[in-house]
Amino acid sequence: KGYNMEILRAENLVKTFQISEKQRKALDVPERKKVAVNGISFTAHSGEVFGLLGPNGAGKTTTMRMLSTLIKPDSGDVFYNDKSAVKNPTSIRSEFAFLTTDLKLDMKSTADEMFDFFSELYHIPSETAKKRKSELFENFGITSFTDTKISKLSQGMRQKVSLIISVIHNPKVIIFDEPTNGLDIIAARDVRDFMLTVVESFGEIVDDLGMMNAYIPAWNTMVVMQDVVACDYSPEFVAVTCIVNLLFAAVAIFVTGRLFENEKIVNG
């Protein structure tokens, strides 16, 4: 019960930003505005990971900020269980979690203090918060760092703390904006395993995969190119494409000693 039910729907999202005259000339556009997202629509269901895949500037982060009510779309709407996020931005925020790379932690606080602070903001009962803290800290391997100030933690460990805080209220929808940024392979695997645990409990995740993070498991993937949806791909297609690209890169390094002409030369 609850599996594969529509839980999030984006309808014709449009977002533009005002730009300076200098930016207008650089972009070679007739008006002083930049179209970041142009009519994106998609539906995500419980029990799945829905991935947005595309290059920098395609509009992925802007889309996620509209999904999370951080910015309001010029037109279009987002629905959580058929409830409008545009009309009900405050009440809808308890329905989801949003983790962005821009999240800043209090450097003078410890992971334990940050967790307690946010659990109180969400009005989580103390016993529930205590159990939730124990589970999340153990799952992400930060139990031994609970009393360490954030300023003393590594970038990867800070990202783990940010992730834990973002899901503190056990939401059914989780929105990740490149959640593995700054993480090593092992830590990235922990994030992947957590995502699988969420969807197994009929949760749903919308993830900005990033072009280099496509190994994150995505049930369905939407490719965004220059502010519009280019196409929808099945996970099988994405997996095969990633493998082919990796093999091509390996051959390129072996034959020429370099990876991409406009990137740093890789010797060996």
Short mmCIF file of N, CA, C and O in Angstrom, two decimals, residues 3-9 42-53 64 67 80 95-99 132 140 163 166-167 170-180 188-209 213 216-222:
data_model
loop_
_atom_site.label_atom_id
_atom_site.label_comp_id
_atom_site.label_asym_id
_atom_site.label_seq_id
_atom_site.Cartn_x
_atom_site.Cartn_y
_atom_site.Cartn_z
N TYR A 3 2.80 2.24 -2.48
CA TYR A 3 3.90 2.16 -3.45
C TYR A 3 3.44 2.65 -4.81
O TYR A 3 2.34 2.36 -5.27
N ASN A 4 4.31 3.43 -5.47
CA ASN A 4 4.07 3.93 -6.82
C ASN A 4 2.87 4.87 -6.92
O ASN A 4 2.25 4.99 -7.96
N MET A 5 2.56 5.55 -5.83
CA MET A 5 1.50 6.55 -5.85
C MET A 5 2.12 7.91 -6.18
O MET A 5 3.24 8.21 -5.76
N GLU A 6 1.38 8.73 -6.94
CA GLU A 6 1.88 10.07 -7.24
C GLU A 6 2.00 10.86 -5.94
O GLU A 6 1.05 10.99 -5.19
N ILE A 7 3.19 11.40 -5.71
CA ILE A 7 3.42 12.14 -4.47
C ILE A 7 3.91 13.56 -4.74
O ILE A 7 3.78 14.46 -3.91
N LEU A 8 4.49 13.77 -5.93
CA LEU A 8 4.99 15.09 -6.30
C LEU A 8 4.74 15.32 -7.79
O LEU A 8 5.03 14.45 -8.61
N ARG A 9 4.21 16.50 -8.11
CA ARG A 9 3.94 16.82 -9.51
C ARG A 9 4.33 18.26 -9.80
O ARG A 9 3.90 19.18 -9.09
N PHE A 42 6.90 17.28 -14.69
CA PHE A 42 7.19 15.88 -14.43
C PHE A 42 6.39 15.42 -13.23
O PHE A 42 5.85 16.21 -12.46
N THR A 43 6.31 14.12 -13.07
CA THR A 43 5.61 13.51 -11.94
C THR A 43 6.53 12.49 -11.29
O THR A 43 7.18 11.70 -11.98
N ALA A 44 6.60 12.51 -9.96
CA ALA A 44 7.40 11.54 -9.21
C ALA A 44 6.48 10.77 -8.27
O ALA A 44 5.48 11.31 -7.79
N HIS A 45 6.84 9.51 -8.03
CA HIS A 45 5.98 8.63 -7.26
C HIS A 45 6.68 8.10 -6.01
O HIS A 45 7.90 8.10 -5.93
N SER A 46 5.88 7.64 -5.07
CA SER A 46 6.44 7.04 -3.86
C SER A 46 7.19 5.76 -4.22
O SER A 46 6.82 5.06 -5.17
N GLY A 47 8.25 5.51 -3.50
CA GLY A 47 9.04 4.31 -3.75
C GLY A 47 9.98 4.41 -4.92
O GLY A 47 10.40 3.39 -5.48
N GLU A 48 10.37 5.63 -5.33
CA GLU A 48 11.29 5.77 -6.44
C GLU A 48 12.26 6.93 -6.21
O GLU A 48 12.03 7.80 -5.37
N VAL A 49 13.34 6.89 -6.97
CA VAL A 49 14.28 8.01 -7.04
C VAL A 49 14.12 8.63 -8.42
O VAL A 49 14.26 7.96 -9.43
N PHE A 50 13.81 9.91 -8.44
CA PHE A 50 13.64 10.63 -9.71
C PHE A 50 14.83 11.58 -9.87
O PHE A 50 15.04 12.46 -9.05
N GLY A 51 15.61 11.38 -10.91
CA GLY A 51 16.83 12.15 -11.09
C GLY A 51 16.72 13.21 -12.17
O GLY A 51 16.10 12.99 -13.21
N LEU A 52 17.32 14.37 -11.91
CA LEU A 52 17.48 15.41 -12.92
C LEU A 52 18.94 15.40 -13.36
O LEU A 52 19.84 15.58 -12.53
N LEU A 53 19.16 15.21 -14.61
CA LEU A 53 20.52 15.09 -15.14
C LEU A 53 20.74 16.15 -16.21
O LEU A 53 19.93 16.32 -17.12
N MET A 64 14.79 22.82 -8.48
CA MET A 64 14.71 22.27 -7.13
C MET A 64 14.35 23.35 -6.11
O MET A 64 13.65 23.08 -5.12
N LEU A 67 10.72 23.66 -6.33
CA LEU A 67 10.08 22.52 -5.68
C LEU A 67 10.07 22.69 -4.17
O LEU A 67 9.12 22.27 -3.49
N TYR A 80 2.25 18.67 -3.88
CA TYR A 80 2.60 17.55 -3.00
C TYR A 80 1.29 16.91 -2.55
O TYR A 80 0.51 17.53 -1.84
N GLU A 95 6.22 18.63 4.35
CA GLU A 95 6.05 17.46 3.50
C GLU A 95 7.37 16.95 2.93
O GLU A 95 7.44 15.82 2.46
N PHE A 96 8.42 17.80 2.93
CA PHE A 96 9.64 17.40 2.24
C PHE A 96 10.88 17.86 3.01
O PHE A 96 10.81 18.63 3.96
N ALA A 97 12.02 17.35 2.56
CA ALA A 97 13.33 17.81 3.03
C ALA A 97 14.09 18.33 1.83
O ALA A 97 13.91 17.83 0.71
N PHE A 98 14.92 19.33 2.04
CA PHE A 98 15.71 19.89 0.93
C PHE A 98 17.15 20.07 1.39
O PHE A 98 17.41 20.77 2.37
N LEU A 99 18.06 19.42 0.69
CA LEU A 99 19.48 19.57 0.98
C LEU A 99 20.16 20.19 -0.22
O LEU A 99 20.15 19.63 -1.31
N ARG A 132 15.87 8.86 16.65
CA ARG A 132 16.21 9.26 15.28
C ARG A 132 17.68 9.66 15.18
O ARG A 132 18.36 9.31 14.22
N PHE A 140 25.39 6.98 9.24
CA PHE A 140 26.34 7.80 8.50
C PHE A 140 27.72 7.86 9.14
O PHE A 140 28.57 8.62 8.70
N LEU A 163 23.14 16.52 5.70
CA LEU A 163 22.17 15.56 5.21
C LEU A 163 21.28 15.06 6.35
O LEU A 163 20.06 14.99 6.22
N SER A 166 18.79 17.66 7.37
CA SER A 166 17.74 17.89 6.38
C SER A 166 16.63 16.85 6.45
O SER A 166 15.49 17.13 6.06
N VAL A 167 16.94 15.65 6.94
CA VAL A 167 15.92 14.59 7.01
C VAL A 167 15.49 14.31 8.44
O VAL A 167 14.91 13.26 8.73
N ASN A 170 11.96 13.10 9.23
CA ASN A 170 11.53 11.87 8.56
C ASN A 170 10.48 12.13 7.47
O ASN A 170 9.38 11.56 7.48
N PRO A 171 10.82 12.99 6.50
CA PRO A 171 9.86 13.35 5.45
C PRO A 171 9.67 12.23 4.44
O PRO A 171 10.52 11.36 4.30
N LYS A 172 8.57 12.28 3.72
CA LYS A 172 8.30 11.30 2.68
C LYS A 172 8.90 11.70 1.34
O LYS A 172 9.07 10.87 0.45
N VAL A 173 9.19 12.98 1.17
CA VAL A 173 9.82 13.46 -0.06
C VAL A 173 11.13 14.14 0.31
O VAL A 173 11.16 15.01 1.18
N ILE A 174 12.21 13.74 -0.34
CA ILE A 174 13.52 14.32 -0.07
C ILE A 174 14.07 14.87 -1.38
O ILE A 174 14.12 14.17 -2.39
N ILE A 175 14.48 16.13 -1.35
CA ILE A 175 15.03 16.79 -2.53
C ILE A 175 16.51 17.04 -2.29
O ILE A 175 16.89 17.78 -1.38
N PHE A 176 17.35 16.42 -3.09
CA PHE A 176 18.80 16.53 -2.95
C PHE A 176 19.39 17.29 -4.13
O PHE A 176 19.11 16.96 -5.28
N ASP A 177 20.20 18.29 -3.85
CA ASP A 177 20.91 19.02 -4.90
C ASP A 177 22.37 18.59 -4.84
O ASP A 177 23.16 19.09 -4.06
N GLU A 178 22.72 17.60 -5.67
CA GLU A 178 24.06 17.02 -5.71
C GLU A 178 24.55 16.66 -4.30
O GLU A 178 25.51 17.24 -3.79
N PRO A 179 23.91 15.68 -3.65
CA PRO A 179 24.21 15.35 -2.26
C PRO A 179 25.59 14.76 -2.02
O PRO A 179 26.06 14.75 -0.87
N THR A 180 26.27 14.28 -3.07
CA THR A 180 27.57 13.66 -2.86
C THR A 180 28.73 14.62 -3.10
O THR A 180 29.89 14.20 -3.08
N ALA A 188 29.96 8.61 -0.25
CA ALA A 188 28.93 8.67 -1.29
C ALA A 188 28.10 7.41 -1.31
O ALA A 188 26.88 7.44 -1.55
N ARG A 189 28.73 6.28 -1.02
CA ARG A 189 28.00 5.01 -0.94
C ARG A 189 27.01 5.04 0.22
O ARG A 189 25.90 4.51 0.11
N ASP A 190 27.41 5.65 1.34
CA ASP A 190 26.50 5.78 2.48
C ASP A 190 25.24 6.56 2.09
O ASP A 190 24.13 6.21 2.49
N VAL A 191 25.44 7.63 1.30
CA VAL A 191 24.30 8.43 0.83
C VAL A 191 23.41 7.58 -0.07
O VAL A 191 22.18 7.59 0.05
N ARG A 192 24.03 6.83 -0.97
CA ARG A 192 23.27 5.96 -1.87
C ARG A 192 22.45 4.94 -1.09
O ARG A 192 21.27 4.72 -1.36
N ASP A 193 23.10 4.31 -0.10
CA ASP A 193 22.40 3.30 0.71
C ASP A 193 21.24 3.93 1.48
O ASP A 193 20.18 3.31 1.64
N PHE A 194 21.45 5.16 1.97
CA PHE A 194 20.37 5.85 2.67
C PHE A 194 19.19 6.11 1.74
O PHE A 194 18.03 5.94 2.11
N MET A 195 19.48 6.51 0.51
CA MET A 195 18.44 6.76 -0.47
C MET A 195 17.64 5.50 -0.74
O MET A 195 16.40 5.53 -0.84
N LEU A 196 18.32 4.37 -0.83
CA LEU A 196 17.62 3.11 -1.06
C LEU A 196 16.74 2.75 0.13
O LEU A 196 15.64 2.22 -0.04
N THR A 197 17.22 3.04 1.34
CA THR A 197 16.43 2.77 2.54
C THR A 197 15.15 3.60 2.54
O THR A 197 14.08 3.12 2.90
N VAL A 198 15.27 4.86 2.11
CA VAL A 198 14.10 5.75 2.08
C VAL A 198 13.05 5.22 1.11
O VAL A 198 11.86 5.13 1.44
N VAL A 199 13.47 4.87 -0.11
CA VAL A 199 12.48 4.44 -1.10
C VAL A 199 11.89 3.08 -0.75
O VAL A 199 10.74 2.78 -1.12
N GLU A 200 12.65 2.25 -0.03
CA GLU A 200 12.10 0.97 0.39
C GLU A 200 10.95 1.15 1.37
O GLU A 200 10.07 0.29 1.49
N SER A 201 10.95 2.28 2.08
CA SER A 201 9.86 2.57 3.01
C SER A 201 8.78 3.43 2.33
O SER A 201 7.98 4.08 2.99
N PHE A 202 8.79 3.41 0.97
CA PHE A 202 7.81 4.12 0.14
C PHE A 202 7.98 5.63 0.21
O PHE A 202 7.05 6.38 -0.04
N GLY A 203 9.18 6.09 0.53
CA GLY A 203 9.46 7.50 0.40
C GLY A 203 9.77 7.81 -1.05
O GLY A 203 9.69 6.94 -1.92
N GLU A 204 10.11 9.05 -1.32
CA GLU A 204 10.41 9.45 -2.70
C GLU A 204 11.51 10.50 -2.68
O GLU A 204 11.57 11.34 -1.80
N ILE A 205 12.43 10.39 -3.63
CA ILE A 205 13.58 11.30 -3.68
C ILE A 205 13.67 11.93 -5.06
O ILE A 205 13.59 11.24 -6.09
N VAL A 206 13.83 13.24 -5.07
CA VAL A 206 14.15 13.96 -6.30
C VAL A 206 15.60 14.40 -6.16
O VAL A 206 15.95 15.06 -5.18
N ASP A 207 16.44 14.03 -7.10
CA ASP A 207 17.87 14.23 -6.94
C ASP A 207 18.47 14.91 -8.16
O ASP A 207 18.24 14.50 -9.29
N ASP A 208 19.22 16.00 -7.90
CA ASP A 208 20.05 16.60 -8.94
C ASP A 208 21.31 15.77 -9.02
O ASP A 208 22.21 15.88 -8.20
N LEU A 209 21.36 14.87 -10.00
CA LEU A 209 22.47 13.94 -10.09
C LEU A 209 23.79 14.62 -10.38
O LEU A 209 24.84 14.20 -9.92
N ASN A 213 27.65 12.53 -11.11
CA ASN A 213 27.11 11.75 -10.01
C ASN A 213 26.01 10.81 -10.49
O ASN A 213 25.12 10.44 -9.73
N ILE A 216 24.38 7.50 -8.80
CA ILE A 216 23.31 7.47 -7.81
C ILE A 216 22.13 6.74 -8.43
O ILE A 216 21.75 7.02 -9.56
N PRO A 217 21.52 5.78 -7.72
CA PRO A 217 20.43 5.01 -8.33
C PRO A 217 19.20 5.87 -8.62
O PRO A 217 18.64 6.48 -7.73
N ALA A 218 18.78 5.94 -9.87
CA ALA A 218 17.60 6.72 -10.23
C ALA A 218 16.63 5.80 -10.98
O ALA A 218 16.99 5.22 -11.99
N TRP A 219 15.42 5.69 -10.47
CA TRP A 219 14.41 4.86 -11.12
C TRP A 219 14.03 5.48 -12.47
O TRP A 219 13.85 4.81 -13.45
N ASN A 220 13.87 6.81 -12.46
CA ASN A 220 13.55 7.55 -13.67
C ASN A 220 14.44 8.79 -13.73
O ASN A 220 14.72 9.40 -12.70
N THR A 221 14.86 9.15 -14.92
CA THR A 221 15.78 10.27 -15.08
C THR A 221 15.26 11.22 -16.16
O THR A 221 14.92 10.78 -17.26
N MET A 222 15.22 12.51 -15.83
CA MET A 222 14.85 13.52 -16.80
C MET A 222 16.08 14.34 -17.14
O MET A 222 16.75 14.86 -16.24
#
